[in-house]
Tab-separated table of C-alpha atoms in Angstrom:
chain	number	residue	atom	x	y	z
A	1	MET	CA	-12.208	7.878	21.399
A	2	MET	CA	-9.271	9.384	23.036
A	3	ASN	CA	-8.417	11.489	24.734
A	4	PRO	CA	-5.314	14.526	24.478
A	5	ILE	CA	-5.540	15.624	27.754
A	6	LYS	CA	-5.223	11.996	29.279
A	7	ASP	CA	-2.844	10.851	26.576
A	8	ASN	CA	-0.721	13.784	26.802
A	9	LYS	CA	-0.927	14.323	30.694
A	10	ILE	CA	3.213	14.091	31.232
A	11	TYR	CA	3.281	16.757	28.553
A	12	ILE	CA	0.810	18.676	30.151
A	13	ILE	CA	2.378	18.772	33.691
A	14	ILE	CA	5.269	20.475	32.721
A	15	ALA	CA	4.024	22.870	30.126
A	16	THR	CA	2.379	24.169	33.836
A	17	LEU	CA	5.305	24.471	35.864
A	18	ILE	CA	6.610	25.905	32.115
A	19	ILE	CA	3.608	28.440	32.542
A	20	GLY	CA	3.553	28.953	36.068
A	21	PHE	CA	7.785	29.568	35.370
A	22	TYR	CA	6.964	32.373	33.606
A	23	SER	CA	3.625	33.461	35.218
A	24	TRP	CA	5.954	34.235	37.783
A	25	SER	CA	8.193	35.922	36.140
A	26	ALA	CA	6.132	38.351	34.416
A	27	PHE	CA	4.335	39.391	37.676
A	28	ALA	CA	8.237	39.414	39.485
A	29	GLY	CA	9.238	41.749	36.192
A	30	ARG	CA	12.124	39.400	36.162
A	31	ALA	CA	13.639	38.874	32.480
A	32	PHE	CA	15.237	35.421	31.588
A	33	TRP	CA	18.542	36.984	30.812
A	34	GLU	CA	19.845	40.283	30.660
A	35	ASP	CA	21.339	41.018	27.424
A	36	THR	CA	23.488	44.294	29.131
A	37	PRO	CA	26.001	42.776	32.565
A	38	VAL	CA	24.119	44.162	36.201
A	39	THR	CA	26.134	43.787	38.585
A	40	ARG	CA	24.204	45.041	41.986
A	41	ASN	CA	25.605	47.408	44.035
A	42	ALA	CA	29.321	47.675	42.781
A	43	GLY	CA	30.648	51.678	42.229
A	44	TYR	CA	31.837	53.019	39.041
A	45	THR	CA	35.573	52.197	38.699
A	46	GLY	CA	36.921	54.343	35.669
A	47	PRO	CA	36.016	53.261	31.835
A	48	ILE	CA	35.976	49.957	30.821
A	49	PRO	CA	38.608	49.507	27.836
A	50	HIS	CA	36.959	49.535	24.544
A	51	SER	CA	36.997	47.544	21.905
A	52	GLY	CA	34.624	48.642	19.090
A	53	TYR	CA	33.789	46.474	16.407
A	54	GLY	CA	36.428	44.130	14.907
A	55	VAL	CA	35.582	44.569	11.210
A	56	ARG	CA	34.927	48.750	11.170
A	57	PHE	CA	38.628	48.900	9.037
A	58	TYR	CA	37.586	45.691	6.695
A	59	HIS	CA	34.022	46.287	6.284
A	60	LYS	CA	34.811	45.092	2.079
B	1	MET	CA	-18.559	-23.242	-7.950
B	2	ALA	CA	-18.389	-20.846	-5.418
B	3	ALA	CA	-17.493	-20.407	-1.127
B	4	SER	CA	-20.475	-22.668	1.142
B	5	ILE	CA	-21.565	-18.716	3.187
B	6	ASN	CA	-24.757	-17.651	5.064
B	7	LEU	CA	-24.701	-21.404	6.500
B	8	LYS	CA	-25.142	-21.605	10.562
B	9	GLN	CA	-21.256	-23.203	11.244
B	10	PHE	CA	-18.302	-24.630	9.666
B	11	PRO	CA	-19.190	-27.216	6.844
B	12	GLN	CA	-18.553	-31.019	8.158
B	13	PRO	CA	-14.736	-31.428	6.782
B	14	GLN	CA	-13.950	-34.268	4.212
B	15	LYS	CA	-11.180	-36.631	3.431
B	16	GLN	CA	-10.184	-36.842	-0.274
B	17	GLU	CA	-8.052	-38.720	-1.398
B	18	CYS	CA	-5.087	-37.557	-3.833
B	19	PRO	CA	-5.359	-38.902	-7.012
B	20	GLU	CA	-1.708	-39.062	-8.355
B	21	CYS	CA	0.144	-39.727	-4.251
B	22	HIS	CA	-3.511	-41.339	-2.606
B	23	LYS	CA	-2.762	-39.003	0.489
B	24	GLN	CA	-5.554	-38.082	2.079
B	25	ILE	CA	-6.541	-34.125	1.698
B	26	THR	CA	-8.538	-32.383	3.943
B	27	ILE	CA	-11.157	-30.139	2.684
B	28	TYR	CA	-12.873	-28.166	5.173
B	29	ASP	CA	-14.985	-26.305	2.249
B	30	PRO	CA	-16.369	-29.588	0.516
B	31	LEU	CA	-19.015	-27.647	-1.261
B	32	GLY	CA	-17.188	-24.796	-2.293
B	33	SER	CA	-13.768	-25.201	-2.481
B	34	GLU	CA	-13.249	-26.081	-6.512
B	35	MET	CA	-9.453	-25.953	-6.352
B	36	VAL	CA	-6.945	-27.976	-3.727
B	37	VAL	CA	-3.502	-28.901	-3.549
B	38	CYS	CA	-2.203	-32.337	-2.130
B	39	PRO	CA	0.064	-31.833	0.940
B	40	GLY	CA	1.854	-34.797	-0.140
B	41	CYS	CA	2.945	-34.274	-4.196
B	42	HIS	CA	2.198	-30.631	-4.574
B	43	ALA	CA	-0.585	-32.180	-7.058
B	44	TYR	CA	-2.716	-29.107	-7.593
B	45	LEU	CA	-6.363	-30.860	-8.108
B	46	HIS	CA	-9.772	-29.581	-9.966
B	47	PHE	CA	-13.029	-30.837	-8.646
B	48	THR	CA	-14.569	-31.562	-12.199
B	49	GLY	CA	-18.128	-32.313	-9.954
B	50	SER	CA	-17.382	-36.131	-9.547
B	51	LYS	CA	-13.784	-36.445	-8.874
B	52	TYR	CA	-10.507	-34.560	-8.358
B	53	VAL	CA	-7.952	-34.453	-11.849
B	54	VAL	CA	-4.585	-33.366	-11.759
B	55	ARG	CA	-4.377	-29.970	-13.138
B	56	ASN	CA	-0.122	-28.869	-12.172
B	57	HIS	CA	1.921	-29.381	-10.197
B	58	VAL	CA	2.910	-26.987	-8.176
B	59	ARG	CA	5.980	-25.729	-5.634
B	60	SER	CA	6.470	-26.359	-1.733
B	61	ILE	CA	5.908	-23.537	0.561
B	62	GLN	CA	9.111	-21.737	1.844
B	63	TYR	CA	8.152	-20.405	4.910
B	64	ASP	CA	6.029	-22.184	7.659
B	65	PRO	CA	2.574	-21.281	7.663
B	66	VAL	CA	1.840	-19.036	11.012
B	67	LEU	CA	-1.635	-20.369	10.955
B	68	PRO	CA	-1.564	-23.987	10.098
B	69	LEU	CA	-4.786	-24.582	7.961
B	70	GLY	CA	-8.033	-25.893	10.002
B	71	THR	CA	-7.283	-23.109	12.697
B	72	GLU	CA	-10.416	-21.466	13.490
B	73	GLY	CA	-10.897	-18.484	15.381
B	74	VAL	CA	-13.034	-15.829	15.859
B	75	PHE	CA	-11.195	-12.049	14.379
B	76	LYS	CA	-13.387	-8.998	14.257
B	77	ASN	CA	-16.769	-10.577	15.531
B	78	ILE	CA	-16.742	-13.322	13.232
B	79	ALA	CA	-15.739	-16.580	12.472
B	80	TYR	CA	-13.005	-17.851	10.523
B	81	LYS	CA	-11.162	-21.021	9.449
B	82	VAL	CA	-7.842	-20.792	7.762
B	83	ILE	CA	-8.465	-22.712	4.471
B	84	ALA	CA	-5.480	-21.935	2.396
B	85	TYR	CA	-1.826	-19.822	2.184
B	86	LEU	CA	-0.511	-19.088	-0.804
B	87	GLU	CA	3.045	-17.569	-1.046
B	88	LYS	CA	3.976	-14.717	-3.279
B	89	LYS	CA	6.555	-12.029	-5.412
B	90	GLU	CA	5.959	-9.184	-6.808
B	91	VAL	CA	6.661	-9.595	-10.763
B	92	GLY	CA	10.297	-7.788	-11.744
B	93	THR	CA	11.314	-6.875	-7.909
B	94	GLY	CA	12.635	-9.066	-4.808
B	95	TYR	CA	9.156	-8.262	-2.467
B	96	GLU	CA	7.759	-11.649	-1.155
B	97	TRP	CA	4.913	-11.423	0.938
B	98	ARG	CA	2.227	-13.839	2.219
B	99	GLU	CA	-1.287	-14.482	2.215
B	100	TYR	CA	-4.024	-16.475	4.557
B	101	MET	CA	-7.449	-16.901	3.076
B	102	LEU	CA	-9.686	-16.989	6.357
B	103	TYR	CA	-13.173	-18.984	5.151
B	104	SER	CA	-16.322	-17.602	7.136
B	105	PHE	CA	-19.683	-19.343	6.985
B	106	VAL	CA	-21.056	-16.414	6.943
B	107	GLU	CA	-19.278	-13.907	5.021
B	108	GLY	CA	-17.157	-15.644	2.752
B	109	TYR	CA	-13.149	-15.081	2.071
B	110	ALA	CA	-11.494	-12.495	3.689
B	111	PHE	CA	-7.429	-12.466	3.577
B	112	LEU	CA	-4.921	-11.843	5.721
B	113	ALA	CA	-1.811	-10.464	4.567
B	114	GLU	CA	1.471	-10.690	6.199
B	115	TYR	CA	5.079	-8.664	4.689
B	116	ASN	CA	7.735	-7.968	7.169
B	117	GLY	CA	5.533	-8.167	10.016
B	118	ASN	CA	3.134	-6.445	9.186
B	119	TRP	CA	-0.808	-7.536	8.897
B	120	ILE	CA	-3.537	-6.413	6.933
B	121	LEU	CA	-6.886	-8.175	6.918
B	122	VAL	CA	-8.324	-7.418	3.166
B	123	ALA	CA	-12.070	-8.711	2.130
B	124	GLY	CA	-14.579	-7.831	-0.682
B	125	LYS	CA	-18.142	-5.664	0.552
B	126	LYS	CA	-19.409	-8.984	1.797
B	127	HIS	CA	-17.582	-8.247	4.920
B	128	TYR	CA	-17.717	-4.471	3.856
B	129	PRO	CA	-20.032	-2.825	2.372
B	130	ILE	CA	-18.502	0.702	2.802
B	131	LEU	CA	-16.950	-0.341	-0.391
B	132	ASP	CA	-20.408	0.771	-1.580
B	133	SER	CA	-19.628	4.204	-1.065
B	134	LEU	CA	-15.958	3.447	-3.569
B	135	VAL	CA	-15.665	6.548	-6.686
B	136	ASP	CA	-12.714	5.722	-9.003
B	137	ASN	CA	-12.266	8.587	-10.947
B	138	GLY	CA	-9.164	7.074	-13.081
B	139	ASP	CA	-6.316	8.081	-12.895
B	140	ASP	CA	-5.342	7.050	-9.565
B	141	ASP	CA	-8.271	8.840	-8.382
B	142	ILE	CA	-9.974	7.257	-5.747
B	143	SER	CA	-12.031	7.258	-3.215
B	144	VAL	CA	-14.323	5.359	-0.220
B	145	ASP	CA	-17.026	7.245	2.426
B	146	GLY	CA	-15.444	10.530	0.734
B	147	GLN	CA	-12.226	9.840	1.552
B	148	GLY	CA	-9.739	10.162	-0.801
B	149	TYR	CA	-7.259	6.907	-1.024
B	150	MET	CA	-3.360	8.042	-2.007
B	151	LEU	CA	-1.419	5.775	-4.466
B	152	TYR	CA	1.164	3.757	-2.978
B	153	ASN	CA	2.109	1.294	-5.774
B	154	LYS	CA	1.537	-0.462	-8.915
B	155	TYR	CA	2.106	-4.275	-8.950
B	156	ALA	CA	1.634	-8.073	-10.878
B	157	PRO	CA	1.033	-10.184	-7.587
B	158	ASP	CA	3.379	-13.869	-8.914
B	159	ILE	CA	2.436	-17.053	-7.041
B	160	THR	CA	5.104	-18.851	-6.353
B	161	ALA	CA	3.539	-21.712	-3.482
B	162	LEU	CA	0.460	-22.001	-2.259
B	163	ILE	CA	-1.408	-24.638	-0.242
B	164	GLY	CA	-5.053	-25.274	0.659
B	165	GLU	CA	-8.431	-25.103	-1.307
B	166	TYR	CA	-10.099	-22.511	-3.804
B	167	ASP	CA	-13.046	-21.621	-5.067
B	168	TRP	CA	-11.529	-20.637	-8.304
B	169	ASP	CA	-8.416	-21.910	-9.980
B	170	VAL	CA	-5.863	-19.482	-8.290
B	171	LEU	CA	-3.021	-20.086	-11.031
B	172	GLU	CA	-5.228	-19.147	-13.742
B	173	GLU	CA	-5.567	-15.492	-12.509
B	174	ARG	CA	-2.882	-12.703	-14.316
B	175	ILE	CA	-3.396	-9.689	-11.892
B	176	ARG	CA	-2.481	-6.236	-11.968
B	177	ALA	CA	-3.111	-4.811	-8.792
B	178	SER	CA	-2.905	-1.201	-7.181
B	179	GLU	CA	-2.707	-0.446	-3.803
B	180	PHE	CA	-4.220	3.074	-2.203
B	181	ILE	CA	-3.295	3.723	0.896
B	182	LEU	CA	-5.171	5.974	4.152
B	183	PRO	CA	-3.629	4.236	6.988
B	184	PRO	CA	-5.052	2.606	8.908
B	185	THR	CA	-6.852	1.662	5.948
B	186	ILE	CA	-6.312	0.578	2.395
B	187	LEU	CA	-8.062	-0.758	-1.013
B	188	VAL	CA	-6.811	-2.342	-3.852
B	189	LYS	CA	-7.928	-2.720	-7.085
B	190	GLU	CA	-7.213	-5.669	-8.883
B	191	GLU	CA	-7.986	-5.510	-12.369
B	192	ASN	CA	-8.618	-9.576	-14.071
B	193	VAL	CA	-6.344	-8.905	-17.264
B	194	ARG	CA	-7.851	-11.901	-18.559
B	195	GLU	CA	-11.446	-11.813	-17.463
B	196	HIS	CA	-11.425	-7.603	-17.879
B	197	ARG	CA	-13.011	-7.222	-14.983
B	198	THR	CA	-11.444	-4.856	-12.059
B	199	ASP	CA	-12.534	-6.453	-8.118
B	200	TYR	CA	-12.112	-4.361	-5.199
B	201	TYR	CA	-11.271	-4.691	-1.793
B	202	TRP	CA	-10.892	-3.131	1.333
B	203	GLY	CA	-8.803	-3.904	4.057
B	204	ARG	CA	-7.039	-2.448	7.687
B	205	SER	CA	-3.961	-2.371	9.129
B	206	VAL	CA	-3.633	-5.291	11.861
B	207	LYS	CA	-2.262	-5.799	15.032
B	208	ALA	CA	-0.602	-9.372	14.908
B	209	GLU	CA	-1.281	-9.974	18.406
B	210	GLU	CA	-4.864	-9.772	17.776
B	211	ILE	CA	-4.527	-11.812	15.586
B	212	SER	CA	-2.674	-13.799	17.729
B	213	THR	CA	-5.588	-14.310	20.268
B	214	ALA	CA	-8.260	-14.107	17.794
B	215	PHE	CA	-6.567	-17.506	16.717
B	216	ASN	CA	-4.753	-18.427	20.293
B	217	ILE	CA	-1.736	-18.696	18.111
B	218	PRO	CA	1.575	-17.857	20.653
B	219	LEU	CA	3.103	-14.297	19.292
B	220	GLU	CA	6.745	-15.909	19.285
B	221	ASN	CA	5.503	-17.759	15.950
B	222	PHE	CA	4.776	-14.499	14.360
B	223	PRO	CA	7.345	-13.029	12.338
B	224	GLU	CA	9.430	-10.018	13.897
B	225	LYS	CA	7.933	-6.881	12.601
B	226	THR	CA	11.087	-4.738	10.498
B	227	GLU	CA	8.932	-1.863	8.652
B	228	VAL	CA	6.162	0.656	9.222
B	229	GLY	CA	3.536	-0.930	7.100
B	230	ALA	CA	2.164	0.422	4.485
B	231	CYS	CA	-1.341	1.463	6.499
B	232	GLU	CA	0.563	0.551	9.646
B	233	LEU	CA	-1.346	3.537	11.644
B	234	SER	CA	1.177	5.825	12.985
B	235	PRO	CA	1.023	6.636	16.751
B	236	TYR	CA	2.966	9.855	16.068
B	237	ARG	CA	0.446	11.333	13.975
B	238	LYS	CA	-2.219	11.221	16.090
B	239	ARG	CA	0.314	12.818	19.031
B	240	TRP	CA	1.593	14.683	16.945
B	241	ARG	CA	-2.566	15.856	15.825
B	242	ASP	CA	-3.043	16.605	19.934
B	243	MET	CA	0.259	18.133	20.488
B	244	ILE	CA	-1.383	21.061	17.709
B	245	LYS	CA	-4.768	21.336	20.223
B	246	VAL	CA	-3.078	21.393	23.476
B	247	THR	CA	0.416	23.483	22.718
B	248	GLY	CA	-2.251	25.911	21.019
B	249	ILE	CA	-4.365	26.152	23.715
B	250	LEU	CA	-1.014	27.124	26.632
B	251	ILE	CA	-0.088	29.443	23.933
B	252	ILE	CA	-3.124	31.062	24.061
B	253	ILE	CA	-2.666	30.395	28.664
B	254	VAL	CA	0.595	32.825	27.972
B	255	MET	CA	-0.690	35.767	25.708
B	256	VAL	CA	-3.245	36.169	28.173
B	257	ILE	CA	-1.392	35.886	31.174
B	258	GLN	CA	0.591	38.768	28.953
B	259	LEU	CA	-2.511	40.520	28.260
B	260	LEU	CA	-3.542	40.169	32.489
B	261	LEU	CA	-0.218	41.670	33.875
B	262	LEU	CA	-0.418	44.520	31.037
B	263	ALA	CA	-3.467	46.168	32.445
B	264	ILE	CA	-1.452	45.568	35.953
B	265	LYS	CA	1.668	46.576	34.888
B	266	PRO	CA	1.120	48.529	32.698
B	267	GLU	CA	4.021	50.467	30.716
B	268	LYS	CA	5.586	53.872	31.886
B	269	ASN	CA	7.751	56.700	31.177
B	270	LEU	CA	9.602	57.626	33.899
B	271	LEU	CA	12.071	59.456	32.600
B	272	ASP	CA	12.486	60.532	28.412
B	273	SER	CA	15.212	63.703	28.717
B	274	SER	CA	18.421	64.678	27.143
B	275	PHE	CA	21.902	65.513	29.056
B	276	ASN	CA	24.893	67.473	28.426
B	277	PHE	CA	28.187	67.059	29.588
B	278	SER	CA	31.920	68.073	28.731
B	279	PRO	CA	35.565	66.695	29.608
B	280	GLN	CA	36.598	65.956	33.285
B	281	THR	CA	39.203	68.446	34.196
B	282	LEU	CA	42.534	66.424	34.077
B	283	SER	CA	45.624	66.889	35.192
B	284	THR	CA	47.835	66.927	31.689
B	285	ALA	CA	49.403	63.211	32.888
B	286	ASP	CA	45.662	61.686	32.380
B	287	SER	CA	44.739	64.337	29.433
B	288	LEU	CA	47.898	62.937	27.399
B	289	LYS	CA	47.349	59.234	28.728
B	290	ASN	CA	43.187	59.462	27.884
B	291	ALA	CA	44.423	61.146	23.926
B	292	TYR	CA	47.129	58.741	23.120
B	293	SER	CA	44.319	55.596	24.362
B	294	GLY	CA	41.969	57.487	22.323
B	295	THR	CA	39.739	57.494	25.842
B	296	TYR	CA	37.695	60.312	26.966
B	297	GLU	CA	36.469	60.987	30.160
B	298	MET	CA	32.847	62.981	31.025
B	299	LYS	CA	32.312	64.626	33.649
B	300	SER	CA	29.160	61.819	35.633
B	301	PHE	CA	25.871	63.614	36.160
B	302	LYS	CA	22.697	62.630	38.380
B	303	THR	CA	19.144	62.132	36.675
B	304	PRO	CA	16.278	64.059	37.905
B	305	SER	CA	14.882	61.720	40.722
B	306	PHE	CA	12.145	58.917	39.480
B	307	VAL	CA	9.187	56.268	40.702
B	308	VAL	CA	8.926	52.583	40.194
B	309	ASP	CA	5.443	52.522	41.362
B	310	ASN	CA	4.647	48.770	39.938
B	311	GLY	CA	7.559	47.334	41.329
B	312	SER	CA	9.120	44.886	41.082
B	313	ALA	CA	8.861	45.595	37.654
B	314	PRO	CA	12.048	45.674	34.375
B	315	LEU	CA	12.853	48.666	33.623
B	316	ASP	CA	14.577	49.262	29.953
B	317	ILE	CA	17.213	52.316	29.801
B	318	ALA	CA	17.547	53.691	26.274
B	319	LEU	CA	20.089	55.673	25.439
B	320	SER	CA	21.294	57.730	22.543
B	321	SER	CA	24.233	59.791	21.154
B	322	ALA	CA	24.333	61.564	18.001
B	323	VAL	CA	27.969	60.108	17.595
B	324	ASP	CA	29.254	60.057	13.570
B	325	ASN	CA	32.488	57.733	12.632
B	326	ASN	CA	33.210	56.916	16.464
B	327	TRP	CA	31.946	55.135	19.669
B	328	PHE	CA	30.247	56.991	22.703
B	329	GLU	CA	29.926	54.483	26.239
B	330	SER	CA	28.031	55.241	29.392
B	331	THR	CA	28.569	52.990	33.053
B	332	ILE	CA	25.027	53.917	34.279
B	333	GLU	CA	24.066	53.402	38.059
B	334	LEU	CA	20.579	52.957	39.150
B	335	VAL	CA	20.362	54.195	42.731
B	336	ASN	CA	17.509	53.756	44.752
B	337	GLU	CA	17.433	56.517	46.818
B	338	LYS	CA	16.052	54.806	49.976
B	339	ASP	CA	18.297	51.535	51.147
B	340	ASN	CA	21.321	53.647	48.265
B	341	GLN	CA	20.807	49.711	46.354
B	342	THR	CA	22.088	50.415	43.227
B	343	TRP	CA	22.312	47.918	39.868
B	344	ASN	CA	25.336	48.791	37.617
B	345	LEU	CA	25.622	48.517	33.930
B	346	THR	CA	27.899	49.719	31.232
B	347	LYS	CA	25.666	50.229	27.490
B	348	GLU	CA	28.351	51.039	24.587
B	349	ILE	CA	27.292	53.091	21.753
B	350	GLU	CA	28.754	53.235	18.017
B	351	TYR	CA	28.237	54.072	14.769
B	352	TYR	CA	30.349	54.144	11.679
B	353	HIS	CA	29.920	54.696	8.196
B	354	GLY	CA	31.417	55.743	4.411
B	355	TYR	CA	31.604	55.871	1.455
B	356	GLU	CA	34.172	53.105	-0.839
B	357	ASP	CA	34.817	51.275	-3.979
B	358	GLY	CA	31.233	52.661	-5.396
B	359	ASP	CA	29.478	51.274	-1.892
B	360	SER	CA	28.150	53.070	0.748
B	361	TRP	CA	28.353	51.180	4.051
B	362	SER	CA	27.509	51.907	8.030
B	363	GLU	CA	27.997	49.618	11.058
B	364	GLY	CA	26.403	49.910	14.607
B	365	SER	CA	23.556	52.803	16.027
B	366	THR	CA	23.665	56.051	17.457
B	367	ASN	CA	21.165	54.088	19.908
B	368	GLY	CA	21.828	51.537	22.553
B	369	GLU	CA	19.206	49.605	25.044
B	370	ALA	CA	19.471	47.593	28.438
B	371	LEU	CA	17.353	46.300	30.505
B	372	VAL	CA	17.580	46.171	34.051
B	373	SER	CA	14.903	43.842	35.944
B	374	SER	CA	13.298	42.934	39.065
B	375	ILE	CA	13.553	46.863	40.086
B	376	PRO	CA	11.376	47.194	43.848
B	377	ALA	CA	8.707	50.019	44.090
B	378	GLY	CA	10.718	52.751	45.066
B	379	LYS	CA	12.189	56.272	43.892
B	380	TYR	CA	15.435	56.010	41.580
B	381	HIS	CA	17.908	58.221	40.013
B	382	LEU	CA	20.350	57.701	37.767
B	383	ASN	CA	23.852	58.599	37.613
B	384	VAL	CA	26.083	58.395	34.379
B	385	TYR	CA	29.601	57.783	34.022
B	386	PRO	CA	29.688	58.813	29.801
B	387	TYR	CA	33.337	58.711	27.994
B	388	SER	CA	34.010	58.680	24.481
B	389	GLY	CA	36.132	58.087	21.707
B	390	ALA	CA	36.058	62.228	21.225
B	391	ALA	CA	35.836	65.082	23.359
B	392	SER	CA	33.542	67.129	21.206
B	393	ILE	CA	30.647	64.234	22.009
B	394	ASN	CA	28.798	66.200	25.381
B	395	GLN	CA	25.516	65.760	24.730
B	396	MET	CA	22.760	61.982	25.382
B	397	ASN	CA	19.362	61.133	25.690
B	398	ILE	CA	17.996	59.184	28.554
B	399	LYS	CA	14.645	57.419	28.117
B	400	VAL	CA	13.493	54.986	31.001
B	401	THR	CA	10.441	52.788	30.723
B	402	GLU	CA	9.170	50.664	33.464
B	403	SER	CA	7.436	47.041	32.636
B	404	GLU	CA	8.431	46.931	29.171
B	405	VAL	CA	6.988	43.794	27.332
B	406	LEU	CA	9.788	41.281	27.755
B	407	TRP	CA	9.211	39.521	24.446
B	408	ARG	CA	11.834	37.805	25.376
B	409	ASN	CA	10.338	35.554	28.176
B	410	ILE	CA	6.889	34.795	25.830
B	411	LEU	CA	9.687	34.214	22.855
B	412	VAL	CA	11.536	31.481	25.667
B	413	THR	CA	8.529	30.343	27.126
B	414	VAL	CA	6.864	29.414	23.989
B	415	LEU	CA	9.515	27.583	21.543
B	416	VAL	CA	10.205	25.928	25.636
B	417	LEU	CA	6.281	24.740	24.451
B	418	LEU	CA	7.105	24.025	21.263
B	419	ILE	CA	9.966	21.407	22.034
B	420	TYR	CA	7.854	18.073	22.576
B	421	PRO	CA	4.823	19.141	20.065
B	422	LEU	CA	8.265	19.490	17.272
B	423	TYR	CA	9.228	16.045	18.070
B	424	CYS	CA	6.075	14.232	17.720
B	425	TRP	CA	6.243	16.113	14.438
B	426	TYR	CA	9.582	14.703	13.095
B	427	ARG	CA	8.774	11.394	14.883
B	428	ALA	CA	5.195	11.544	12.523
B	429	TYR	CA	7.991	12.758	9.570
B	430	LYS	CA	9.918	10.473	10.146
B	431	PHE	CA	7.201	7.248	10.172
B	432	GLU	CA	5.656	8.695	7.258
B	433	THR	CA	8.576	8.291	5.045
B	434	ASN	CA	9.515	5.770	6.282
B	435	ARG	CA	6.174	4.061	5.419
B	436	TRP	CA	6.599	5.682	1.578
B	437	ALA	CA	10.312	4.421	1.797
B	438	ILE	CA	9.692	1.573	-0.977
B	439	SER	CA	6.410	3.585	-2.563
B	440	ASP	CA	7.511	4.838	-5.816
B	441	TYR	CA	4.729	7.113	-5.005
B	442	SER	CA	5.883	8.693	-1.893
B	443	PRO	CA	5.160	11.800	-1.617
B	444	TYR	CA	8.123	12.414	0.126
B	445	LYS	CA	10.668	11.757	-2.373
B	446	LYS	CA	11.551	14.529	-5.333
B	447	SER	CA	10.474	14.000	-8.269
B	448	SER	CA	12.553	12.771	-11.049
B	449	SER	CA	12.532	16.266	-13.093
B	450	SER	CA	14.003	18.097	-10.033
B	451	GLU	CA	17.226	15.507	-9.103
B	452	ASP	CA	17.178	16.163	-12.802
B	453	ASP	CA	18.085	19.657	-12.501
B	454	ASP	CA	20.025	19.315	-9.759
């Protein structure tokens, strides 16, 4: 009888590393990515030119 | 006559002279074999009880047998001797295969069939008592030992050439065969049209290496495997099934870690307030410039302080403002009051709607969210720099939540864990589609009616 853990040990090792990284990120409060760019220690330099939705006047 | 069985050893071979070409023919089962092919003149001889008479002539074989007649070996713990070789084809198609008849002095006949380098060992009930559990409900609904078999092929075999000896008139019989598979096993149903008899044979896929070892034949003599065998065991199927179990456990571990995190670092609302603001007092030139560009810069403000307890933690900053066919944007500066470290981001809100050509439409939303991660424990406040597309927008709501569940991390981790299992599934699927590619009964092919519909 083949052992699923023994047969897939490389996958399990890699999966353990992935889960380890996930656990570290979770406990460090670290998101894999931030959807709004965040800059550290940058002062306010005025409003950013607004572009808006490119299609808002061409919705039809 | 019937093959000699229940003996202690192979019968002593006998030499017989061909009545036609007078060549010596070796008979490996002299008491059991009734028909024999002369290797010299290809006469198909019938043993009448006292002598051999020519019944027919057969074509010479097209391929050199991998297992020569007389080869002995112990295969699956049974001693065999190769006593016949047949080349067959499917009537009405170009499919050809080869069969070796193996004689066991205990069990009788078994057959090694080879098609495109794939080998199957099939035999009857004497070899495989499992056939006692066969249930044939008709309409191709058949099971062995309670396990259903899938119809793979139906055909009429035609012997194109043969050598060796047989205990029945192999050329006389007319067979309609049906093959059912449950990899790595196969069930062959043979309906003898002339004798109105149905025989069942069970078998399994075997590797060329096993045959090579059993019969001491060099592996290089075996034909190259060119496609997936009908009942070949899929190496990917087992791996895919293993992966379901292993990956399932890994995903449960991810969920347990998340639950543990929720217990240690629960979600916490740090700030939820509305703020009013007014346009900045600008010089006339700047005001004109703003009006021209459509950007109205508001007076910045500072929120009350809040404390991040369970750092480092992610902070979710949710903004909302009652924009209506307009936009609102704000640069937000998260300030650590102890060391003045800052995190800056800009979030935009815009909402447009209308009614045109009888249809209502809308775009955008009056809410927006931004995530700042890895924020150390400490006391913080937000510096907010709002600006918008109208001077009338003068109110916003800010909500800050600590340790919100990072679904994106969970989703990405699970997706990454699924990559290899999905690859295994794909390989298993491809293996099965290749297996069924030549079958008219493939579960992977569209039915002709649905193709017609297309």
